[in-house]
PDB file of C-alpha atoms in Angstrom:
ATOM      1  CA  MET U   1       9.552  39.827 -26.771  1.00  0.00           C
ATOM      2  CA  ASP U   2       7.031  41.424 -23.963  1.00  0.00           C
ATOM      3  CA  SER U   3       4.149  39.430 -25.639  1.00  0.00           C
ATOM      4  CA  TYR U   4       3.621  37.559 -23.060  1.00  0.00           C
ATOM      5  CA  PRO U   5       4.903  38.699 -19.877  1.00  0.00           C
ATOM      6  CA  LEU U   6       7.063  36.825 -17.187  1.00  0.00           C
ATOM      7  CA  LEU U   7       3.274  37.156 -14.779  1.00  0.00           C
ATOM      8  CA  ASN U   8       1.280  35.836 -17.505  1.00  0.00           C
ATOM      9  CA  LEU U   9       3.650  32.573 -17.698  1.00  0.00           C
ATOM     10  CA  PHE U  10       3.377  32.251 -13.560  1.00  0.00           C
ATOM     11  CA  TRP U  11      -0.320  32.059 -13.434  1.00  0.00           C
ATOM     12  CA  THR U  12      -0.263  29.733 -17.001  1.00  0.00           C
ATOM     13  CA  MET U  13       1.829  27.811 -14.950  1.00  0.00           C
ATOM     14  CA  LEU U  14       0.261  28.192 -11.504  1.00  0.00           C
ATOM     15  CA  TRP U  15      -3.291  26.855 -13.570  1.00  0.00           C
ATOM     16  CA  PHE U  16      -1.145  23.770 -15.560  1.00  0.00           C
ATOM     17  CA  PHE U  17       0.207  22.762 -12.064  1.00  0.00           C
ATOM     18  CA  LEU U  18      -3.658  23.105  -9.915  1.00  0.00           C
ATOM     19  CA  TRP U  19      -4.746  20.945 -13.429  1.00  0.00           C
ATOM     20  CA  ILE U  20      -2.484  18.143 -13.197  1.00  0.00           C
ATOM     21  CA  MET U  21      -2.990  18.451  -9.719  1.00  0.00           C
ATOM     22  CA  TRP U  22      -6.198  17.585  -9.907  1.00  0.00           C
ATOM     23  CA  LEU U  23      -6.003  14.878 -12.802  1.00  0.00           C
ATOM     24  CA  PHE U  24      -4.071  13.287 -10.239  1.00  0.00           C
ATOM     25  CA  LEU U  25      -6.696  13.694  -7.250  1.00  0.00           C
ATOM     26  CA  LEU U  26      -9.214  12.446  -9.874  1.00  0.00           C
ATOM     27  CA  PHE U  27      -7.449   9.017 -11.000  1.00  0.00           C
ATOM     28  CA  LYS U  28      -6.997   8.498  -7.303  1.00  0.00           C
ATOM     29  CA  ILE U  29     -10.703   8.596  -6.098  1.00  0.00           C
ATOM     30  CA  VAL U  30     -12.134   6.870  -9.279  1.00  0.00           C
ATOM     31  CA  SER U  31      -9.598   3.840  -7.732  1.00  0.00           C
ATOM     32  CA  ASP U  32     -10.764   4.260  -4.026  1.00  0.00           C
ATOM     33  CA  ILE U  33     -14.498   3.627  -5.453  1.00  0.00           C
ATOM     34  CA  PHE U  34     -13.814   0.485  -6.987  1.00  0.00           C
ATOM     35  CA  ARG U  35     -11.176  -0.378  -4.084  1.00  0.00           C
ATOM     36  CA  ASP U  36     -14.082   0.358  -1.234  1.00  0.00           C
ATOM     37  CA  ASP U  37     -15.574  -2.980  -0.050  1.00  0.00           C
ATOM     38  CA  ASP U  38     -17.981  -1.263   1.802  1.00  0.00           C
ATOM     39  CA  LEU U  39     -19.492   0.799  -1.314  1.00  0.00           C
ATOM     40  CA  SER U  40     -22.293  -1.737  -3.191  1.00  0.00           C
ATOM     41  CA  GLY U  41     -22.293  -1.675  -6.948  1.00  0.00           C
ATOM     42  CA  TRP U  42     -24.924   1.277  -7.057  1.00  0.00           C
ATOM     43  CA  GLY U  43     -22.997   3.184  -4.327  1.00  0.00           C
ATOM     44  CA  LYS U  44     -19.382   3.351  -6.413  1.00  0.00           C
ATOM     45  CA  ALA U  45     -21.698   3.529 -10.365  1.00  0.00           C
ATOM     46  CA  GLY U  46     -23.417   6.734  -8.218  1.00  0.00           C
ATOM     47  CA  TRP U  47     -20.263   8.214  -7.444  1.00  0.00           C
ATOM     48  CA  LEU U  48     -18.317   7.312  -9.902  1.00  0.00           C
ATOM     49  CA  LEU U  49     -20.855   9.179 -12.429  1.00  0.00           C
ATOM     50  CA  VAL U  50     -20.631  12.685  -9.666  1.00  0.00           C
ATOM     51  CA  ALA U  51     -17.160  12.295 -10.093  1.00  0.00           C
ATOM     52  CA  LEU U  52     -16.841  11.935 -13.859  1.00  0.00           C
ATOM     53  CA  LEU U  53     -19.850  14.048 -14.750  1.00  0.00           C
ATOM     54  CA  LEU U  54     -19.589  16.742 -12.443  1.00  0.00           C
ATOM     55  CA  PRO U  55     -15.894  16.372 -11.981  1.00  0.00           C
ATOM     56  CA  PHE U  56     -14.798  19.362 -10.169  1.00  0.00           C
ATOM     57  CA  ILE U  57     -17.999  19.294  -7.444  1.00  0.00           C
ATOM     58  CA  GLY U  58     -17.880  15.158  -7.465  1.00  0.00           C
ATOM     59  CA  VAL U  59     -14.407  15.195  -6.588  1.00  0.00           C
ATOM     60  CA  LEU U  60     -14.488  17.952  -3.779  1.00  0.00           C
ATOM     61  CA  VAL U  61     -18.322  16.459  -2.719  1.00  0.00           C
ATOM     62  CA  TYR U  62     -16.063  13.226  -2.394  1.00  0.00           C
ATOM     63  CA  VAL U  63     -12.960  14.312  -1.028  1.00  0.00           C
ATOM     64  CA  ILE U  64     -15.125  16.041   2.046  1.00  0.00           C
ATOM     65  CA  VAL U  65     -17.677  13.096   2.358  1.00  0.00           C
ATOM     66  CA  ARG U  66     -15.168  10.070   2.085  1.00  0.00           C
ATOM     67  CA  GLY U  67     -11.529  11.855   2.337  1.00  0.00           C
ATOM     68  CA  LYS U  68     -11.211   9.935   5.725  1.00  0.00           C
ATOM     69  CA  SER U  69     -11.994   6.994   5.539  1.00  0.00           C
ATOM     70  CA  MET U  70     -10.099   7.413   2.226  1.00  0.00           C
ATOM     71  CA  GLY U  71      -7.040   7.673   4.539  1.00  0.00           C
ATOM     72  CA  GLN U  72      -7.831   4.676   6.130  1.00  0.00           C
ATOM     73  CA  ARG U  73      -8.141   2.667   3.319  1.00  0.00           C
ATOM     74  CA  ASP U  74      -4.810   3.728   2.067  1.00  0.00           C
ATOM     75  CA  ILE U  75      -3.179   2.916   5.771  1.00  0.00           C
ATOM     76  CA  ARG U  76      -4.953  -1.086   5.506  1.00  0.00           C
ATOM     77  CA  GLN U  77      -3.942  -1.551   1.961  1.00  0.00           C
ATOM     78  CA  ALA U  78      -0.573  -0.385   3.091  1.00  0.00           C
ATOM     79  CA  GLN U  79      -0.429  -2.733   6.219  1.00  0.00           C
ATOM     80  CA  ALA U  80      -1.978  -5.800   4.913  1.00  0.00           C
ATOM     81  CA  ARG U  81       1.111  -5.393   1.933  1.00  0.00           C
ATOM     82  CA  ASN U  82       3.875  -5.021   4.204  1.00  0.00           C
ATOM     83  CA  ALA U  83       2.179  -7.760   6.087  1.00  0.00           C
ATOM     84  CA  ALA U  84       2.389  -9.866   3.424  1.00  0.00           C
ATOM     85  CA  PHE U  85       5.922  -9.255   2.399  1.00  0.00           C
ATOM     86  CA  LYS U  86       7.406  -9.605   6.000  1.00  0.00           C
ATOM     87  CA  ALA U  87       5.845 -12.972   5.713  1.00  0.00           C
ATOM     88  CA  TYR U  88       7.181 -13.843   2.277  1.00  0.00           C
ATOM     89  CA  VAL U  89      10.890 -12.650   3.351  1.00  0.00           C
ATOM     90  CA  ARG U  90      10.171 -14.663   6.720  1.00  0.00           C
ATOM     91  CA  GLU U  91       8.901 -17.973   4.563  1.00  0.00           C
ATOM     92  CA  ALA U  92      11.888 -17.522   2.228  1.00  0.00           C
ATOM     93  CA  ALA U  93      14.531 -17.074   4.951  1.00  0.00           C
ATOM     94  CA  GLY U  94      12.986 -19.852   6.362  1.00  0.00           C
ATOM     95  CA  THR U  95      12.340 -18.211   9.664  1.00  0.00           C
ATOM     96  CA  GLU U  96       8.917 -19.210  10.300  1.00  0.00           C
ATOM     97  CA  LYS U  97       8.048 -20.342  14.105  1.00  0.00           C
ATOM     98  CA  GLY U  98       9.001 -23.660  14.497  1.00  0.00           C
ATOM     99  CA  GLY U  99      11.082 -23.222  11.336  1.00  0.00           C
ATOM    100  CA  HIS U 100      14.184 -25.335  10.731  1.00  0.00           C
ATOM    101  CA  VAL U 101      16.524 -22.510  11.673  1.00  0.00           C
ATOM    102  CA  ASP U 102      15.367 -22.156  15.131  1.00  0.00           C
ATOM    103  CA  ASP U 103      14.979 -25.616  15.393  1.00  0.00           C
ATOM    104  CA  LEU U 104      18.357 -26.145  14.783  1.00  0.00           C
ATOM    105  CA  ALA U 105      19.256 -23.902  16.946  1.00  0.00           C
ATOM    106  CA  LYS U 106      17.463 -25.637  20.009  1.00  0.00           C
ATOM    107  CA  LEU U 107      19.597 -28.654  19.302  1.00  0.00           C
ATOM    108  CA  ALA U 108      22.930 -27.079  19.255  1.00  0.00           C
ATOM    109  CA  GLU U 109      22.124 -25.407  22.435  1.00  0.00           C
ATOM    110  CA  LEU U 110      21.148 -28.353  23.827  1.00  0.00           C
ATOM    111  CA  LYS U 111      24.268 -30.175  22.529  1.00  0.00           C
ATOM    112  CA  ASP U 112      26.348 -27.163  23.926  1.00  0.00           C
ATOM    113  CA  ARG U 113      24.587 -28.122  27.545  1.00  0.00           C
ATOM    114  CA  GLY U 114      25.884 -31.547  27.485  1.00  0.00           C
ATOM    115  CA  ALA U 115      21.944 -32.901  27.424  1.00  0.00           C
ATOM    116  CA  LEU U 116      22.371 -34.570  23.373  1.00  0.00           C
ATOM    117  CA  THR U 117      25.375 -36.357  22.630  1.00  0.00           C
ATOM    118  CA  ASP U 118      27.008 -36.041  19.206  1.00  0.00           C
ATOM    119  CA  GLU U 119      25.238 -38.607  18.125  1.00  0.00           C
ATOM    120  CA  GLU U 120      22.092 -37.690  19.065  1.00  0.00           C
ATOM    121  CA  TYR U 121      22.831 -34.713  17.747  1.00  0.00           C
ATOM    122  CA  GLN U 122      23.672 -35.421  14.401  1.00  0.00           C
ATOM    123  CA  ARG U 123      20.789 -38.278  13.812  1.00  0.00           C
ATOM    124  CA  ALA U 124      18.057 -35.247  15.379  1.00  0.00           C
ATOM    125  CA  LYS U 125      20.111 -32.673  12.836  1.00  0.00           C
ATOM    126  CA  THR U 126      20.085 -35.744  10.054  1.00  0.00           C
ATOM    127  CA  LYS U 127      15.974 -35.880  10.227  1.00  0.00           C
ATOM    128  CA  LEU U 128      15.542 -32.057  10.601  1.00  0.00           C
ATOM    129  CA  LEU U 129      17.417 -31.337   7.484  1.00  0.00           C
ATOM    130  CA  VAL U 130      15.829 -34.034   5.176  1.00  0.00           C
TER     131      VAL U 130
END
């Protein structure tokens, strides 16, 4: 039973965890290299070769040199996805500026204030909904 002591198990698990963490970082860096619009094709090829041929040093150098801009690209991409999602929701719900919901609310308000008669309100409402 003592052929593999608890401390050795701890060190094995630690090295395994660090290796998995490094793999995640390597995939993140490779995806960031291809996502970056500021890098030319040769720049992308160069960073990719450094990251893949000198894996540990290449990953560390990339994080040191381009880590801040990598975070900024992540933030821009998340903001763009969020804006696209919100635009889709607004479009699907019909609440775009000048959309039918806003126009109907304005018509109802005009009718409530007495600026429109029932007949004018119905005509405008039919025109909006058709």
